[in-house]
């Protein structure tokens, strides 16, 4: 389990899933620039891990981020996916 983590002022480019959040207490994801792949259909930020038994997240804050995402030719081009 991770505690008191800050992911701030980063530039993440060309990733289908940019951040996966699982088993955190006190996590801030803030003031980042996320640039997504043009054909990606999965969420850019995943909260929880699909198909895995994980502990719940607590006090996760996603604030002041910028997402530059091109449209997808098929499926849903979402920003945040929540699992578990």
mmCIF file of N, CA, C and O in Angstrom:
data_model
loop_
_atom_site.group_PDB
_atom_site.id
_atom_site.type_symbol
_atom_site.label_atom_id
_atom_site.label_comp_id
_atom_site.label_asym_id
_atom_site.label_seq_id
_atom_site.Cartn_x
_atom_site.Cartn_y
_atom_site.Cartn_z
ATOM 1 N N UNK A 1 0.841 -1.173 0.000
ATOM 2 C CA UNK A 1 0.000 0.000 0.000
ATOM 3 C C UNK A 1 0.883 1.230 0.000
ATOM 4 O O UNK A 1 1.835 1.322 0.730
ATOM 5 N N UNK A 2 0.540 2.202 -0.860
ATOM 6 C CA UNK A 2 1.287 3.460 -0.944
ATOM 7 C C UNK A 2 0.568 4.525 -0.124
ATOM 8 O O UNK A 2 -0.662 4.579 -0.119
ATOM 9 N N UNK A 3 1.342 5.385 0.534
ATOM 10 C CA UNK A 3 0.776 6.437 1.380
ATOM 11 C C UNK A 3 1.361 7.794 1.003
ATOM 12 O O UNK A 3 2.561 7.905 0.732
ATOM 13 N N UNK A 4 0.503 8.827 1.021
ATOM 14 C CA UNK A 4 0.939 10.219 0.853
ATOM 15 C C UNK A 4 1.821 10.424 -0.393
ATOM 16 O O UNK A 4 2.968 10.835 -0.293
ATOM 17 N N UNK A 5 1.249 10.167 -1.556
ATOM 18 C CA UNK A 5 1.972 10.287 -2.821
ATOM 19 C C UNK A 5 1.412 11.473 -3.609
ATOM 20 O O UNK A 5 0.199 11.678 -3.656
ATOM 21 N N UNK A 6 2.314 12.252 -4.229
ATOM 22 C CA UNK A 6 1.922 13.362 -5.095
ATOM 23 C C UNK A 6 2.534 13.125 -6.472
ATOM 24 O O UNK A 6 3.738 12.931 -6.592
ATOM 25 N N UNK A 7 1.691 13.116 -7.508
ATOM 26 C CA UNK A 7 2.117 13.008 -8.901
ATOM 27 C C UNK A 7 1.766 14.351 -9.518
ATOM 28 O O UNK A 7 0.603 14.638 -9.792
ATOM 29 N N UNK A 8 2.782 15.202 -9.699
ATOM 30 C CA UNK A 8 2.508 16.606 -10.039
ATOM 31 C C UNK A 8 3.491 17.143 -11.072
ATOM 32 O O UNK A 8 4.665 16.812 -11.069
ATOM 33 N N UNK A 9 2.950 18.019 -11.973
ATOM 34 C CA UNK A 9 3.722 18.755 -12.973
ATOM 35 C C UNK A 9 4.538 17.840 -13.888
ATOM 36 O O UNK A 9 5.718 18.055 -14.131
ATOM 37 N N UNK A 10 3.869 16.815 -14.406
ATOM 38 C CA UNK A 10 4.478 15.887 -15.353
ATOM 39 C C UNK A 10 3.834 16.060 -16.720
ATOM 40 O O UNK A 10 2.720 16.557 -16.834
ATOM 41 N N UNK A 11 4.541 15.618 -17.746
ATOM 42 C CA UNK A 11 3.985 15.544 -19.091
ATOM 43 C C UNK A 11 4.058 14.079 -19.502
ATOM 44 O O UNK A 11 5.146 13.507 -19.580
ATOM 45 N N UNK A 12 2.896 13.481 -19.735
ATOM 46 C CA UNK A 12 2.833 12.075 -20.159
ATOM 47 C C UNK A 12 2.242 12.033 -21.556
ATOM 48 O O UNK A 12 1.170 12.589 -21.796
ATOM 49 N N UNK A 13 2.948 11.405 -22.503
ATOM 50 C CA UNK A 13 2.493 11.398 -23.888
ATOM 51 C C UNK A 13 2.445 9.987 -24.461
ATOM 52 O O UNK A 13 3.166 9.097 -24.006
ATOM 53 N N UNK A 14 1.583 9.824 -25.446
ATOM 54 C CA UNK A 14 1.511 8.611 -26.268
ATOM 55 C C UNK A 14 1.331 7.327 -25.472
ATOM 56 O O UNK A 14 1.913 6.301 -25.800
ATOM 57 N N UNK A 15 0.519 7.381 -24.446
ATOM 58 C CA UNK A 15 0.212 6.183 -23.674
ATOM 59 C C UNK A 15 -1.278 5.915 -23.756
ATOM 60 O O UNK A 15 -2.083 6.835 -23.712
ATOM 61 N N UNK A 16 -1.634 4.657 -23.894
ATOM 62 C CA UNK A 16 -3.061 4.339 -23.909
ATOM 63 C C UNK A 16 -3.625 4.519 -22.505
ATOM 64 O O UNK A 16 -4.599 5.214 -22.305
ATOM 65 N N UNK A 17 -3.004 3.900 -21.504
ATOM 66 C CA UNK A 17 -3.341 4.149 -20.106
ATOM 67 C C UNK A 17 -2.149 4.868 -19.493
ATOM 68 O O UNK A 17 -1.035 4.350 -19.503
ATOM 69 N N UNK A 18 -2.375 6.038 -18.977
ATOM 70 C CA UNK A 18 -1.275 6.864 -18.474
ATOM 71 C C UNK A 18 -0.982 6.569 -17.005
ATOM 72 O O UNK A 18 0.167 6.466 -16.604
ATOM 73 N N UNK A 19 -2.037 6.417 -16.203
ATOM 74 C CA UNK A 19 -1.860 6.189 -14.764
ATOM 75 C C UNK A 19 -2.851 5.120 -14.311
ATOM 76 O O UNK A 19 -4.027 5.175 -14.663
ATOM 77 N N UNK A 20 -2.371 4.137 -13.538
ATOM 78 C CA UNK A 20 -3.247 3.175 -12.870
ATOM 79 C C UNK A 20 -3.104 3.391 -11.368
ATOM 80 O O UNK A 20 -1.996 3.352 -10.837
ATOM 81 N N UNK A 21 -4.225 3.643 -10.714
ATOM 82 C CA UNK A 21 -4.231 3.949 -9.281
ATOM 83 C C UNK A 21 -4.828 2.752 -8.558
ATOM 84 O O UNK A 21 -5.986 2.399 -8.781
ATOM 85 N N UNK A 22 -4.041 2.124 -7.679
ATOM 86 C CA UNK A 22 -4.517 0.968 -6.939
ATOM 87 C C UNK A 22 -3.791 0.882 -5.607
ATOM 88 O O UNK A 22 -2.564 0.986 -5.549
ATOM 89 N N UNK A 23 -4.533 0.689 -4.538
ATOM 90 C CA UNK A 23 -3.994 0.518 -3.182
ATOM 91 C C UNK A 23 -3.284 1.769 -2.663
ATOM 92 O O UNK A 23 -2.153 1.695 -2.173
ATOM 93 N N UNK A 24 -3.925 2.925 -2.769
ATOM 94 C CA UNK A 24 -3.337 4.180 -2.288
ATOM 95 C C UNK A 24 -4.131 4.763 -1.127
ATOM 96 O O UNK A 24 -5.357 4.711 -1.116
ATOM 97 N N UNK A 25 -3.425 5.327 -0.174
ATOM 98 C CA UNK A 25 -3.978 6.197 0.857
ATOM 99 C C UNK A 25 -3.372 7.570 0.627
ATOM 100 O O UNK A 25 -2.148 7.711 0.650
ATOM 101 N N UNK A 26 -4.202 8.567 0.397
ATOM 102 C CA UNK A 26 -3.739 9.942 0.189
ATOM 103 C C UNK A 26 -2.885 10.070 -1.072
ATOM 104 O O UNK A 26 -1.660 10.064 -1.026
ATOM 105 N N UNK A 27 -3.527 10.185 -2.210
ATOM 106 C CA UNK A 27 -2.842 10.367 -3.488
ATOM 107 C C UNK A 27 -3.380 11.619 -4.163
ATOM 108 O O UNK A 27 -4.594 11.790 -4.283
ATOM 109 N N UNK A 28 -2.481 12.483 -4.596
ATOM 110 C CA UNK A 28 -2.839 13.661 -5.387
ATOM 111 C C UNK A 28 -2.238 13.519 -6.771
ATOM 112 O O UNK A 28 -1.032 13.316 -6.912
ATOM 113 N N UNK A 29 -3.083 13.613 -7.810
ATOM 114 C CA UNK A 29 -2.640 13.664 -9.204
ATOM 115 C C UNK A 29 -3.059 15.053 -9.667
ATOM 116 O O UNK A 29 -4.234 15.314 -9.886
ATOM 117 N N UNK A 30 -2.095 15.969 -9.764
ATOM 118 C CA UNK A 30 -2.477 17.362 -10.027
ATOM 119 C C UNK A 30 -1.490 18.074 -10.950
ATOM 120 O O UNK A 30 -0.299 17.781 -10.967
ATOM 121 N N UNK A 31 -2.086 18.998 -11.725
ATOM 122 C CA UNK A 31 -1.314 19.895 -12.591
ATOM 123 C C UNK A 31 -0.393 19.170 -13.564
ATOM 124 O O UNK A 31 0.756 19.553 -13.758
ATOM 125 N N UNK A 32 -0.909 18.115 -14.177
ATOM 126 C CA UNK A 32 -0.161 17.348 -15.174
ATOM 127 C C UNK A 32 -0.753 17.603 -16.555
ATOM 128 O O UNK A 32 -1.898 18.034 -16.685
ATOM 129 N N UNK A 33 0.037 17.308 -17.575
ATOM 130 C CA UNK A 33 -0.429 17.343 -18.953
ATOM 131 C C UNK A 33 -0.419 15.917 -19.477
ATOM 132 O O UNK A 33 0.628 15.264 -19.486
ATOM 133 N N UNK A 34 -1.587 15.402 -19.874
ATOM 134 C CA UNK A 34 -1.719 14.056 -20.413
ATOM 135 C C UNK A 34 -2.113 14.159 -21.876
ATOM 136 O O UNK A 34 -3.137 14.751 -22.211
ATOM 137 N N UNK A 35 -1.279 13.583 -22.747
ATOM 138 C CA UNK A 35 -1.546 13.585 -24.184
ATOM 139 C C UNK A 35 -1.751 12.134 -24.598
ATOM 140 O O UNK A 35 -0.837 11.324 -24.461
ATOM 141 N N UNK A 36 -2.963 11.802 -25.091
ATOM 142 C CA UNK A 36 -3.305 10.416 -25.384
ATOM 143 C C UNK A 36 -3.132 10.038 -26.830
ATOM 144 O O UNK A 36 -3.154 10.884 -27.726
ATOM 145 N N UNK A 37 -2.975 8.731 -27.064
ATOM 146 C CA UNK A 37 -2.895 8.187 -28.414
ATOM 147 C C UNK A 37 -4.217 8.404 -29.143
ATOM 148 O O UNK A 37 -5.284 8.364 -28.538
ATOM 149 N N UNK A 38 -4.132 8.572 -30.425
ATOM 150 C CA UNK A 38 -5.337 8.881 -31.186
ATOM 151 C C UNK A 38 -6.295 7.697 -31.302
ATOM 152 O O UNK A 38 -7.497 7.891 -31.391
ATOM 153 N N UNK A 39 -5.817 6.474 -31.305
ATOM 154 C CA UNK A 39 -6.700 5.320 -31.493
ATOM 155 C C UNK A 39 -6.971 4.550 -30.201
ATOM 156 O O UNK A 39 -7.575 3.480 -30.241
ATOM 157 N N UNK A 40 -6.558 5.049 -29.064
ATOM 158 C CA UNK A 40 -6.754 4.338 -27.797
ATOM 159 C C UNK A 40 -8.218 4.387 -27.387
ATOM 160 O O UNK A 40 -8.882 5.397 -27.552
ATOM 161 N N UNK A 41 -8.727 3.269 -26.848
ATOM 162 C CA UNK A 41 -10.113 3.232 -26.399
ATOM 163 C C UNK A 41 -10.244 2.993 -24.892
ATOM 164 O O UNK A 41 -11.324 3.109 -24.358
ATOM 165 N N UNK A 42 -9.173 2.667 -24.200
ATOM 166 C CA UNK A 42 -9.267 2.446 -22.755
ATOM 167 C C UNK A 42 -9.099 3.775 -22.021
ATOM 168 O O UNK A 42 -8.564 4.734 -22.570
ATOM 169 N N UNK A 43 -9.545 3.846 -20.753
ATOM 170 C CA UNK A 43 -9.417 5.081 -19.985
ATOM 171 C C UNK A 43 -7.955 5.490 -19.803
ATOM 172 O O UNK A 43 -7.073 4.643 -19.696
ATOM 173 N N UNK A 44 -7.704 6.769 -19.755
ATOM 174 C CA UNK A 44 -6.337 7.284 -19.565
ATOM 175 C C UNK A 44 -5.889 7.133 -18.110
ATOM 176 O O UNK A 44 -4.727 6.899 -17.836
ATOM 177 N N UNK A 45 -6.813 7.288 -17.184
ATOM 178 C CA UNK A 45 -6.530 7.058 -15.759
ATOM 179 C C UNK A 45 -7.456 5.942 -15.294
ATOM 180 O O UNK A 45 -8.671 6.039 -15.434
ATOM 181 N N UNK A 46 -6.881 4.880 -14.752
ATOM 182 C CA UNK A 46 -7.675 3.776 -14.211
ATOM 183 C C UNK A 46 -7.568 3.800 -12.691
ATOM 184 O O UNK A 46 -6.465 3.822 -12.145
ATOM 185 N N UNK A 47 -8.706 3.800 -12.041
ATOM 186 C CA UNK A 47 -8.746 3.729 -10.584
ATOM 187 C C UNK A 47 -9.209 2.324 -10.234
ATOM 188 O O UNK A 47 -10.341 1.940 -10.516
ATOM 189 N N UNK A 48 -8.314 1.539 -9.635
ATOM 190 C CA UNK A 48 -8.541 0.118 -9.409
ATOM 191 C C UNK A 48 -7.936 -0.658 -10.566
ATOM 192 O O UNK A 48 -7.548 -0.088 -11.582
ATOM 193 N N UNK A 49 -7.814 -1.958 -10.406
ATOM 194 C CA UNK A 49 -7.245 -2.806 -11.459
ATOM 195 C C UNK A 49 -8.302 -3.801 -11.899
ATOM 196 O O UNK A 49 -8.692 -4.666 -11.128
ATOM 197 N N UNK A 50 -8.775 -3.678 -13.127
ATOM 198 C CA UNK A 50 -9.780 -4.626 -13.612
ATOM 199 C C UNK A 50 -9.261 -6.060 -13.544
ATOM 200 O O UNK A 50 -8.151 -6.340 -13.961
ATOM 201 N N UNK A 51 -10.062 -6.951 -12.968
ATOM 202 C CA UNK A 51 -9.678 -8.358 -12.909
ATOM 203 C C UNK A 51 -8.774 -8.720 -11.750
ATOM 204 O O UNK A 51 -8.380 -9.870 -11.618
ATOM 205 N N UNK A 52 -8.421 -7.767 -10.881
ATOM 206 C CA UNK A 52 -7.550 -8.041 -9.728
ATOM 207 C C UNK A 52 -8.290 -7.703 -8.445
ATOM 208 O O UNK A 52 -9.061 -6.751 -8.390
ATOM 209 N N UNK A 53 -8.027 -8.474 -7.390
ATOM 210 C CA UNK A 53 -8.593 -8.193 -6.078
ATOM 211 C C UNK A 53 -7.640 -7.239 -5.365
ATOM 212 O O UNK A 53 -6.528 -7.623 -5.004
ATOM 213 N N UNK A 54 -8.029 -5.988 -5.205
ATOM 214 C CA UNK A 54 -7.151 -4.984 -4.593
ATOM 215 C C UNK A 54 -7.833 -4.334 -3.405
ATOM 216 O O UNK A 54 -9.056 -4.384 -3.268
ATOM 217 N N UNK A 55 -7.035 -3.726 -2.556
ATOM 218 C CA UNK A 55 -7.579 -2.960 -1.433
ATOM 219 C C UNK A 55 -8.181 -1.674 -1.957
ATOM 220 O O UNK A 55 -7.760 -1.160 -2.992
ATOM 221 N N UNK A 56 -9.151 -1.119 -1.263
ATOM 222 C CA UNK A 56 -9.761 0.124 -1.740
ATOM 223 C C UNK A 56 -8.787 1.305 -1.646
ATOM 224 O O UNK A 56 -7.917 1.342 -0.777
ATOM 225 N N UNK A 57 -8.953 2.245 -2.550
ATOM 226 C CA UNK A 57 -8.199 3.500 -2.480
ATOM 227 C C UNK A 57 -8.888 4.425 -1.481
ATOM 228 O O UNK A 57 -10.110 4.374 -1.323
ATOM 229 N N UNK A 58 -8.104 5.287 -0.859
ATOM 230 C CA UNK A 58 -8.665 6.267 0.079
ATOM 231 C C UNK A 58 -8.083 7.637 -0.221
ATOM 232 O O UNK A 58 -6.880 7.778 -0.415
ATOM 233 N N UNK A 59 -8.966 8.631 -0.281
ATOM 234 C CA UNK A 59 -8.553 10.031 -0.446
ATOM 235 C C UNK A 59 -7.680 10.246 -1.683
ATOM 236 O O UNK A 59 -6.563 10.747 -1.607
ATOM 237 N N UNK A 60 -8.218 9.876 -2.817
ATOM 238 C CA UNK A 60 -7.560 10.110 -4.104
ATOM 239 C C UNK A 60 -8.149 11.381 -4.697
ATOM 240 O O UNK A 60 -9.365 11.513 -4.824
ATOM 241 N N UNK A 61 -7.283 12.331 -5.037
ATOM 242 C CA UNK A 61 -7.711 13.599 -5.616
ATOM 243 C C UNK A 61 -7.055 13.787 -6.969
ATOM 244 O O UNK A 61 -5.843 13.648 -7.094
ATOM 245 N N UNK A 62 -7.866 14.092 -7.985
ATOM 246 C CA UNK A 62 -7.383 14.351 -9.343
ATOM 247 C C UNK A 62 -7.807 15.776 -9.660
ATOM 248 O O UNK A 62 -8.987 16.037 -9.887
ATOM 249 N N UNK A 63 -6.834 16.714 -9.637
ATOM 250 C CA UNK A 63 -7.150 18.142 -9.712
ATOM 251 C C UNK A 63 -6.256 18.879 -10.699
ATOM 252 O O UNK A 63 -5.048 18.628 -10.763
ATOM 253 N N UNK A 64 -6.825 19.790 -11.459
ATOM 254 C CA UNK A 64 -6.060 20.729 -12.278
ATOM 255 C C UNK A 64 -5.225 20.134 -13.385
ATOM 256 O O UNK A 64 -4.241 20.731 -13.814
ATOM 257 N N UNK A 65 -5.609 18.964 -13.889
ATOM 258 C CA UNK A 65 -4.869 18.315 -14.972
ATOM 259 C C UNK A 65 -5.434 18.744 -16.318
ATOM 260 O O UNK A 65 -6.591 19.133 -16.431
ATOM 261 N N UNK A 66 -4.596 18.663 -17.351
ATOM 262 C CA UNK A 66 -5.025 18.955 -18.718
ATOM 263 C C UNK A 66 -4.895 17.687 -19.535
ATOM 264 O O UNK A 66 -3.859 17.021 -19.502
ATOM 265 N N UNK A 67 -5.974 17.346 -20.264
ATOM 266 C CA UNK A 67 -5.995 16.156 -21.103
ATOM 267 C C UNK A 67 -6.143 16.588 -22.555
ATOM 268 O O UNK A 67 -7.102 17.287 -22.901
ATOM 269 N N UNK A 68 -5.201 16.201 -23.397
ATOM 270 C CA UNK A 68 -5.291 16.431 -24.839
ATOM 271 C C UNK A 68 -5.457 15.068 -25.482
ATOM 272 O O UNK A 68 -4.513 14.283 -25.564
ATOM 273 N N UNK A 69 -6.682 14.766 -25.899
ATOM 274 C CA UNK A 69 -6.999 13.436 -26.402
ATOM 275 C C UNK A 69 -7.640 13.536 -27.767
ATOM 276 O O UNK A 69 -8.596 14.288 -27.956
ATOM 277 N N UNK A 70 -7.128 12.773 -28.697
ATOM 278 C CA UNK A 70 -7.746 12.702 -30.025
ATOM 279 C C UNK A 70 -8.877 11.689 -29.973
ATOM 280 O O UNK A 70 -8.849 10.752 -29.174
ATOM 281 N N UNK A 71 -9.868 11.856 -30.820
ATOM 282 C CA UNK A 71 -10.997 10.935 -30.869
ATOM 283 C C UNK A 71 -10.591 9.551 -31.330
ATOM 284 O O UNK A 71 -9.612 9.378 -32.040
ATOM 285 N N UNK A 72 -11.374 8.577 -30.929
ATOM 286 C CA UNK A 72 -11.112 7.190 -31.302
ATOM 287 C C UNK A 72 -12.035 6.782 -32.437
ATOM 288 O O UNK A 72 -13.168 7.222 -32.518
ATOM 289 N N UNK A 73 -11.551 5.913 -33.292
ATOM 290 C CA UNK A 73 -12.369 5.455 -34.411
ATOM 291 C C UNK A 73 -13.402 4.423 -33.987
ATOM 292 O O UNK A 73 -14.364 4.189 -34.670
ATOM 293 N N UNK A 74 -13.197 3.766 -32.832
ATOM 294 C CA UNK A 74 -14.177 2.794 -32.342
ATOM 295 C C UNK A 74 -14.124 2.772 -30.824
ATOM 296 O O UNK A 74 -13.110 3.046 -30.213
ATOM 297 N N UNK A 75 -15.236 2.436 -30.203
ATOM 298 C CA UNK A 75 -15.287 2.326 -28.753
ATOM 299 C C UNK A 75 -15.395 3.685 -28.086
ATOM 300 O O UNK A 75 -15.641 4.694 -28.719
ATOM 301 N N UNK A 76 -15.192 3.685 -26.788
ATOM 302 C CA UNK A 76 -15.316 4.894 -25.988
ATOM 303 C C UNK A 76 -13.933 5.425 -25.669
ATOM 304 O O UNK A 76 -13.060 4.699 -25.223
ATOM 305 N N UNK A 77 -13.720 6.687 -25.877
ATOM 306 C CA UNK A 77 -12.449 7.326 -25.591
ATOM 307 C C UNK A 77 -12.610 8.100 -24.287
ATOM 308 O O UNK A 77 -12.833 9.297 -24.260
ATOM 309 N N UNK A 78 -12.544 7.398 -23.147
ATOM 310 C CA UNK A 78 -12.817 8.009 -21.852
ATOM 311 C C UNK A 78 -11.537 8.486 -21.180
ATOM 312 O O UNK A 78 -10.439 8.070 -21.529
ATOM 313 N N UNK A 79 -11.712 9.348 -20.206
ATOM 314 C CA UNK A 79 -10.574 9.887 -19.475
ATOM 315 C C UNK A 79 -10.312 9.075 -18.209
ATOM 316 O O UNK A 79 -9.190 8.670 -17.956
ATOM 317 N N UNK A 80 -11.340 8.826 -17.407
ATOM 318 C CA UNK A 80 -11.170 8.115 -16.123
ATOM 319 C C UNK A 80 -12.078 6.903 -16.088
ATOM 320 O O UNK A 80 -13.268 6.991 -16.378
ATOM 321 N N UNK A 81 -11.508 5.751 -15.734
ATOM 322 C CA UNK A 81 -12.280 4.530 -15.546
ATOM 323 C C UNK A 81 -12.158 4.086 -14.098
ATOM 324 O O UNK A 81 -11.065 4.090 -13.537
ATOM 325 N N UNK A 82 -13.295 3.739 -13.481
ATOM 326 C CA UNK A 82 -13.296 3.303 -12.089
ATOM 327 C C UNK A 82 -13.682 1.831 -12.030
ATOM 328 O O UNK A 82 -14.688 1.421 -12.612
ATOM 329 N N UNK A 83 -12.873 1.035 -11.307
ATOM 330 C CA UNK A 83 -13.089 -0.413 -11.212
ATOM 331 C C UNK A 83 -13.143 -0.816 -9.752
ATOM 332 O O UNK A 83 -12.746 -0.060 -8.880
ATOM 333 N N UNK A 84 -13.542 -2.060 -9.490
ATOM 334 C CA UNK A 84 -13.674 -2.657 -8.155
ATOM 335 C C UNK A 84 -14.867 -2.063 -7.463
ATOM 336 O O UNK A 84 -14.864 -1.364 -6.556
#
